[in-house]
Amino acid sequence: MDQTPAIKIRDLVKRYAPAGKDAGAKADGGKLALAGVSFDVPQGQIFGLLGPNGAGKSTIINTLAGLVMKTSGQVEIWGHDIDRAGRNAKASIGIVPQEVVFDPFFTPFEVLDIQAGLYGVNKAARRTMELLRSVHLEDKAHAYARSLSGGMKRRLLIAKAMVHSPPVLVLDEPTAGVDVELRRLLWELVAELNAQGMTVVLTTHYLEEAEQLCDRIAIINHGRLIADKPTREMVDMTREKIVVLTLDRAIAAPPQHPMFLKSQISGENEVRITYSKDRMNAGEVLGLVQGLGYGIIDVSTDEADLEDVFVKLTSAAPVEG
Ligand code: ADP
């Protein structure tokens, strides 16, 4: 008796058409941005779509927003197929773009009221003040947008994405180029909205952001999903390392030590030992195995692709221009 996912994506492929006549050498049939991506966003969660620049995150978001036409695959939002029930799909999602652009002479109240009009929300059903309250902008309801701080503008953008009361909110890189304090305030706001029942999807290339905020994380790289797990499991995976040791004789039982997370025989005289990089390093693992009386003939490490991606992600500059 599974609950319908908030978002369901199956075999999503996007190949961008080659750019116009001037594209010159790039007459290769276009850029394959998504090479068959499948995942579900469960209802009620904060779901992080994590990946380095160029991974395909915006292409997924823009497909959900109806701004990019997928090449193939299936997408459902709140149970509505974007091809067969486009209007219902669109009504079920609010997208918070990265760019903050407002007409400086409109007030937050007007910005929301106009947006509600665009979405066909009739006057009686508009909840403009309630929305302003939920993003902590009620005092600024009638101030000019140009007098708002950067953080206030971002919060207004979030409210603007919610005028039609969608059950799913998508934030595209909510904290790109934002200072630490504002980042924390935005995280709090996202957590508050989620606590009120909103399913939230956010894209980020900061591991820390996904780790702090998300219930579940999917990692995308080069247009492919390489992991999709609850945050706890994902974080544990990044802490685990494996060394593969060839020992000087056949072994009946894997060498055991309380510091090893796992020790498994993987060949006649080969053993795979999993350890936490927070607690020890490979040299210490070798030392313990030798201490147990084994000679070591060869050593290799076995790292998940995930590790590489995380290294790339975490080494990215924290603020971009
Ligand atoms: P991300 O959001 O993870 O940084 P994108 O979805 O923007 O990644 O991009 C995925 C890939 O598709 C990149 O290689 C990018 O250069 C390419 N791409 C994105 N938009 C277009 C476009 N309009 N035309 C051609 N290629 C594009």
Coordinates of C-alpha atoms and ligand atoms in Angstrom, one line a residue:
M1 CA 0.0 0.0 0.0
D2 CA 2.6 2.5 -1.1
Q3 CA 1.8 6.2 -1.0
T4 CA 1.9 8.0 -4.3
P5 CA 5.3 9.7 -4.6
A6 CA 5.3 13.5 -4.6
I7 CA 7.4 13.2 -7.8
K8 CA 8.1 10.2 -9.8
I9 CA 10.7 10.2 -12.6
R10 CA 11.3 7.2 -14.8
D11 CA 14.0 6.8 -17.5
L12 CA 14.2 10.6 -18.0
V13 CA 16.4 11.4 -21.0
K14 CA 17.2 14.9 -22.2
R15 CA 19.3 15.6 -25.3
Y16 CA 19.6 19.3 -26.0
A17 CA 19.4 20.2 -29.6
P18 CA 22.7 21.4 -31.1
A19 CA 22.8 25.2 -30.8
G20 CA 21.9 27.2 -34.0
K21 CA 23.8 27.3 -37.2
D22 CA 26.8 28.9 -35.5
A23 CA 27.4 25.8 -33.5
G24 CA 30.1 24.9 -35.9
A25 CA 32.0 21.8 -34.7
K26 CA 29.2 20.7 -32.4
A27 CA 27.2 18.9 -35.1
D28 CA 27.1 15.8 -32.9
G29 CA 23.4 15.6 -32.3
G30 CA 23.4 17.8 -29.2
K31 CA 24.4 17.4 -25.6
L32 CA 23.0 14.4 -23.6
A33 CA 22.2 16.1 -20.3
L34 CA 20.2 13.3 -18.8
A35 CA 21.0 9.7 -19.8
G36 CA 18.0 7.9 -18.3
V37 CA 17.3 9.1 -14.7
S38 CA 14.8 7.4 -12.4
F39 CA 13.9 8.2 -8.8
D40 CA 11.0 9.0 -6.5
V41 CA 10.6 11.9 -4.1
P42 CA 8.5 10.6 -1.2
Q43 CA 5.7 12.8 0.1
G44 CA 6.5 15.0 3.1
Q45 CA 10.3 14.8 2.8
I46 CA 13.0 17.3 2.1
F47 CA 14.8 15.7 -0.8
G48 CA 18.2 16.9 -2.0
L49 CA 19.4 16.6 -5.5
L50 CA 23.1 16.8 -5.2
G51 CA 25.7 17.0 -7.9
P52 CA 28.5 19.1 -9.3
N53 CA 28.0 21.8 -11.9
G54 CA 26.8 20.5 -15.2
A55 CA 25.5 17.2 -13.7
G56 CA 22.0 17.7 -14.9
K57 CA 20.2 19.1 -11.9
S58 CA 18.7 22.2 -13.6
T59 CA 17.6 20.1 -16.5
I60 CA 15.6 18.0 -14.1
I61 CA 14.1 21.0 -12.3
N62 CA 13.3 22.7 -15.6
T63 CA 11.6 19.6 -16.9
L64 CA 9.4 19.6 -13.7
A65 CA 8.7 23.3 -14.3
G66 CA 7.7 22.7 -17.9
L67 CA 10.5 24.9 -19.2
V68 CA 12.5 22.1 -20.8
M69 CA 10.9 19.5 -23.1
K70 CA 12.2 16.0 -22.2
T71 CA 13.5 13.8 -25.0
S72 CA 11.9 10.7 -23.4
G73 CA 10.8 9.2 -20.1
Q74 CA 8.0 9.7 -17.7
V75 CA 7.5 12.4 -15.1
E76 CA 4.6 12.6 -12.6
I77 CA 4.0 15.3 -10.1
W78 CA 1.6 14.5 -7.2
G79 CA 0.4 11.6 -9.4
H80 CA -0.2 13.8 -12.5
D81 CA 1.7 12.9 -15.6
I82 CA 3.3 16.0 -17.1
D83 CA 2.3 15.0 -20.6
R84 CA -1.2 13.7 -20.0
A85 CA -2.2 16.0 -17.1
G86 CA 0.0 18.9 -17.6
R87 CA -2.3 21.5 -15.9
N88 CA -2.7 19.4 -12.8
A89 CA 1.0 18.6 -12.7
K90 CA 1.8 22.3 -12.9
A91 CA -0.7 23.2 -10.3
S92 CA 1.0 20.8 -7.9
I93 CA 4.4 22.3 -7.9
G94 CA 6.0 25.6 -7.0
I95 CA 9.4 26.4 -8.4
V96 CA 11.8 28.9 -6.7
P97 CA 14.3 30.0 -9.3
Q98 CA 17.9 30.9 -8.5
E99 CA 17.7 34.4 -10.0
V100 CA 16.2 37.0 -7.8
V101 CA 14.4 39.5 -10.1
F102 CA 11.6 41.8 -9.0
D103 CA 10.2 45.0 -10.3
P104 CA 11.6 47.4 -7.7
F105 CA 8.4 49.4 -7.6
F106 CA 6.1 46.6 -6.5
T107 CA 5.6 45.8 -2.9
P108 CA 5.8 42.2 -1.7
F109 CA 2.0 42.2 -1.3
E110 CA 1.6 43.2 -4.9
V111 CA 4.2 40.8 -6.2
L112 CA 2.3 37.9 -4.6
D113 CA -1.1 39.3 -5.6
I114 CA 0.0 39.6 -9.2
Q115 CA 1.5 36.1 -9.2
A116 CA -1.8 34.7 -7.8
G117 CA -3.6 36.4 -10.6
L118 CA -1.3 34.8 -13.2
Y119 CA -2.1 31.4 -11.6
G120 CA -5.8 32.0 -11.8
V121 CA -6.2 32.0 -8.0
N122 CA -9.4 34.1 -7.5
K123 CA -9.3 37.0 -5.1
A124 CA -11.3 35.2 -2.3
A125 CA -8.9 32.3 -2.3
R126 CA -5.7 34.4 -2.2
R127 CA -3.8 34.1 1.0
T128 CA -1.3 36.8 0.4
M129 CA -0.8 38.0 4.1
E130 CA -0.7 34.4 5.3
L131 CA 2.1 33.7 2.8
L132 CA 4.0 36.8 3.8
R133 CA 3.7 35.6 7.4
S134 CA 5.0 32.2 6.6
V135 CA 8.2 33.7 5.1
H136 CA 8.4 36.3 7.9
L137 CA 7.8 39.3 5.7
E138 CA 4.5 40.5 7.1
D139 CA 6.1 43.8 8.2
K140 CA 7.4 44.4 4.7
A141 CA 4.0 43.7 3.0
H142 CA 3.7 47.3 1.7
A143 CA 7.4 48.3 1.3
Y144 CA 8.9 48.7 -2.1
A145 CA 10.7 45.6 -3.2
R146 CA 13.9 47.6 -3.8
S147 CA 14.1 48.3 -0.1
L148 CA 14.3 44.6 0.8
S149 CA 17.6 43.0 1.8
G150 CA 18.9 40.1 -0.3
G151 CA 17.6 37.6 2.3
M152 CA 14.1 39.2 2.2
K153 CA 14.1 39.0 -1.6
R154 CA 14.9 35.3 -1.5
R155 CA 12.1 34.7 1.0
L156 CA 9.7 36.7 -1.2
L157 CA 10.7 34.5 -4.1
I158 CA 9.8 31.4 -2.0
A159 CA 6.4 32.9 -1.1
K160 CA 5.8 33.7 -4.8
A161 CA 6.3 30.0 -5.7
M162 CA 3.6 29.1 -3.2
V163 CA 0.7 31.4 -4.3
H164 CA -1.3 28.5 -5.8
S165 CA -0.8 26.4 -2.7
P166 CA 1.2 23.6 -4.3
P167 CA 2.0 20.5 -2.2
V168 CA 5.6 20.4 -3.6
L169 CA 8.1 23.2 -3.5
V170 CA 11.3 23.0 -5.6
L171 CA 14.3 25.3 -4.8
D172 CA 17.0 25.5 -7.3
E173 CA 20.3 26.1 -5.5
P174 CA 18.6 28.1 -2.7
T175 CA 21.8 29.3 -1.2
A176 CA 24.2 29.8 -4.1
G177 CA 26.1 33.0 -3.5
V178 CA 24.5 33.5 -0.1
D179 CA 26.5 34.3 3.1
V180 CA 26.6 31.8 6.0
E181 CA 24.0 33.6 8.2
L182 CA 21.5 33.9 5.5
R183 CA 22.1 30.3 4.5
R184 CA 21.1 29.3 8.0
L185 CA 18.0 31.4 7.9
L186 CA 16.9 29.9 4.6
W187 CA 17.5 26.4 5.9
E188 CA 15.3 27.2 8.9
L189 CA 12.6 28.5 6.7
V190 CA 12.7 25.4 4.5
A191 CA 12.5 23.2 7.6
E192 CA 9.5 25.2 8.8
L193 CA 7.6 24.9 5.6
N194 CA 8.4 21.2 5.5
A195 CA 7.1 20.9 9.1
Q196 CA 3.9 22.4 7.9
G197 CA 3.5 19.6 5.4
M198 CA 5.3 20.8 2.3
T199 CA 7.3 18.3 0.3
V200 CA 10.5 20.1 -0.6
V201 CA 13.0 19.3 -3.3
L202 CA 16.2 21.3 -3.5
T203 CA 19.3 21.2 -5.7
T204 CA 22.7 22.0 -4.3
H205 CA 26.3 21.3 -4.9
Y206 CA 27.1 21.6 -1.2
L207 CA 27.3 18.3 0.6
E208 CA 26.9 20.1 3.9
E209 CA 23.6 21.7 2.9
A210 CA 22.1 18.4 1.8
E211 CA 23.4 16.7 4.9
Q212 CA 22.0 19.3 7.3
L213 CA 18.6 19.7 5.7
C214 CA 17.6 16.7 3.7
D215 CA 15.8 13.5 4.7
R216 CA 17.0 11.8 1.5
I217 CA 19.7 12.6 -1.0
A218 CA 20.1 11.6 -4.6
I219 CA 23.4 12.2 -6.3
I220 CA 23.6 12.9 -10.0
N221 CA 26.8 13.1 -12.1
H222 CA 27.2 13.3 -15.8
G223 CA 23.4 12.9 -16.3
R224 CA 23.2 9.7 -14.3
L225 CA 21.9 9.0 -10.9
I226 CA 24.7 7.4 -8.9
A227 CA 23.1 7.1 -5.5
D228 CA 19.6 7.7 -3.9
K229 CA 19.4 7.0 -0.2
P230 CA 18.3 8.3 3.2
T231 CA 20.8 11.0 4.3
R232 CA 22.1 8.9 7.2
E233 CA 23.0 6.0 5.0
M234 CA 24.6 8.3 2.5
V235 CA 26.7 10.0 5.1
D236 CA 27.8 6.7 6.6
M237 CA 28.9 5.6 3.1
T238 CA 31.2 8.5 2.7
R239 CA 32.9 7.8 6.0
E240 CA 33.6 4.1 5.1
K241 CA 36.7 3.0 3.2
I242 CA 37.7 -0.4 2.1
V243 CA 41.2 -1.9 1.8
V244 CA 41.7 -5.1 0.0
L245 CA 44.7 -7.1 1.3
T246 CA 46.5 -10.1 -0.2
L247 CA 47.9 -12.1 2.7
D248 CA 50.9 -14.4 2.7
R249 CA 48.8 -17.6 3.1
A250 CA 45.3 -18.9 2.7
I251 CA 42.9 -17.8 5.5
A252 CA 40.2 -19.8 7.1
A253 CA 38.5 -16.9 8.9
P254 CA 38.7 -13.1 8.2
P255 CA 41.0 -11.2 10.6
Q256 CA 38.9 -9.5 13.1
H257 CA 39.5 -6.4 15.2
P258 CA 37.0 -4.1 17.0
M259 CA 38.2 -1.2 14.9
F260 CA 37.1 -2.9 11.7
L261 CA 33.6 -2.2 10.6
K262 CA 33.6 -5.3 8.4
S263 CA 36.1 -8.0 7.4
Q264 CA 35.3 -10.4 4.6
I265 CA 37.3 -13.1 2.7
S266 CA 37.1 -12.2 -0.9
G267 CA 39.6 -14.7 -2.4
E268 CA 41.8 -17.6 -1.3
N269 CA 44.2 -15.4 0.5
E270 CA 42.5 -12.0 0.0
V271 CA 40.4 -10.1 2.5
R272 CA 38.4 -6.9 2.3
I273 CA 38.3 -4.7 5.4
T274 CA 35.9 -1.9 5.8
Y275 CA 36.9 0.9 8.2
S276 CA 35.8 4.3 9.2
K277 CA 38.1 7.0 7.9
D278 CA 37.1 9.1 10.9
R279 CA 38.6 6.6 13.2
M280 CA 41.7 5.2 11.5
N281 CA 43.7 5.2 8.3
A282 CA 44.8 2.4 5.9
G283 CA 48.2 2.2 7.5
E284 CA 46.7 1.5 10.9
V285 CA 44.5 -1.2 9.3
L286 CA 47.6 -2.9 7.9
G287 CA 49.4 -2.6 11.2
L288 CA 46.5 -4.3 13.0
V289 CA 46.3 -7.2 10.5
Q290 CA 50.1 -7.7 10.8
G291 CA 49.7 -7.6 14.6
L292 CA 47.3 -10.5 14.2
G293 CA 50.2 -12.5 12.7
Y294 CA 49.6 -12.2 9.0
G295 CA 52.1 -11.1 6.4
I296 CA 50.8 -8.7 3.7
I297 CA 51.8 -9.2 0.1
D298 CA 49.6 -6.6 -1.7
V299 CA 47.3 -3.8 -0.9
S300 CA 44.6 -2.0 -2.9
T301 CA 41.8 0.3 -2.1
D302 CA 38.3 0.0 -3.3
E303 CA 36.5 3.3 -3.3
A304 CA 33.0 3.9 -4.5
D305 CA 32.4 6.4 -7.3
L306 CA 30.5 8.3 -4.7
E307 CA 33.7 9.2 -2.9
D308 CA 35.0 10.9 -6.0
V309 CA 31.9 12.9 -6.4
F310 CA 31.8 13.9 -2.8
V311 CA 35.4 15.0 -3.0
K312 CA 34.6 17.1 -6.0
L313 CA 31.5 18.5 -4.3
T314 CA 33.0 19.3 -1.0
S315 CA 36.1 20.9 -2.5
A316 CA 33.9 23.3 -4.6
A317 CA 34.3 27.0 -3.6
P318 CA 31.6 27.8 -1.0
V319 CA 30.4 31.0 -2.7
E320 CA 30.0 31.7 -6.3
G321 CA 29.6 35.1 -7.9
Ligands
ADP1 P1 23.5 21.5 -13.4 O1 22.2 22.2 -13.1 O2 23.7 20.2 -12.6 O3 24.7 22.4 -13.2 P2 22.5 21.4 -16.1 O4 21.2 20.6 -16.1 O5 22.4 22.9 -16.2 O6 23.5 21.0 -14.9 O7 23.4 20.9 -17.4 C1 23.6 19.6 -17.7 C2 24.4 19.6 -19.0 O8 23.5 20.0 -20.1 C3 25.6 20.4 -19.1 O9 26.6 19.8 -19.8 C4 25.1 21.7 -19.8 O10 26.2 22.3 -20.4 C5 24.1 21.1 -20.7 N1 23.1 22.1 -21.0 C6 22.3 22.7 -20.1 N2 21.4 23.6 -20.7 C7 21.6 23.5 -22.1 C8 21.1 24.1 -23.3 N3 20.1 24.9 -23.2 N4 21.6 23.7 -24.4 C9 22.6 22.8 -24.5 N5 23.2 22.2 -23.5 C10 22.7 22.5 -22.3

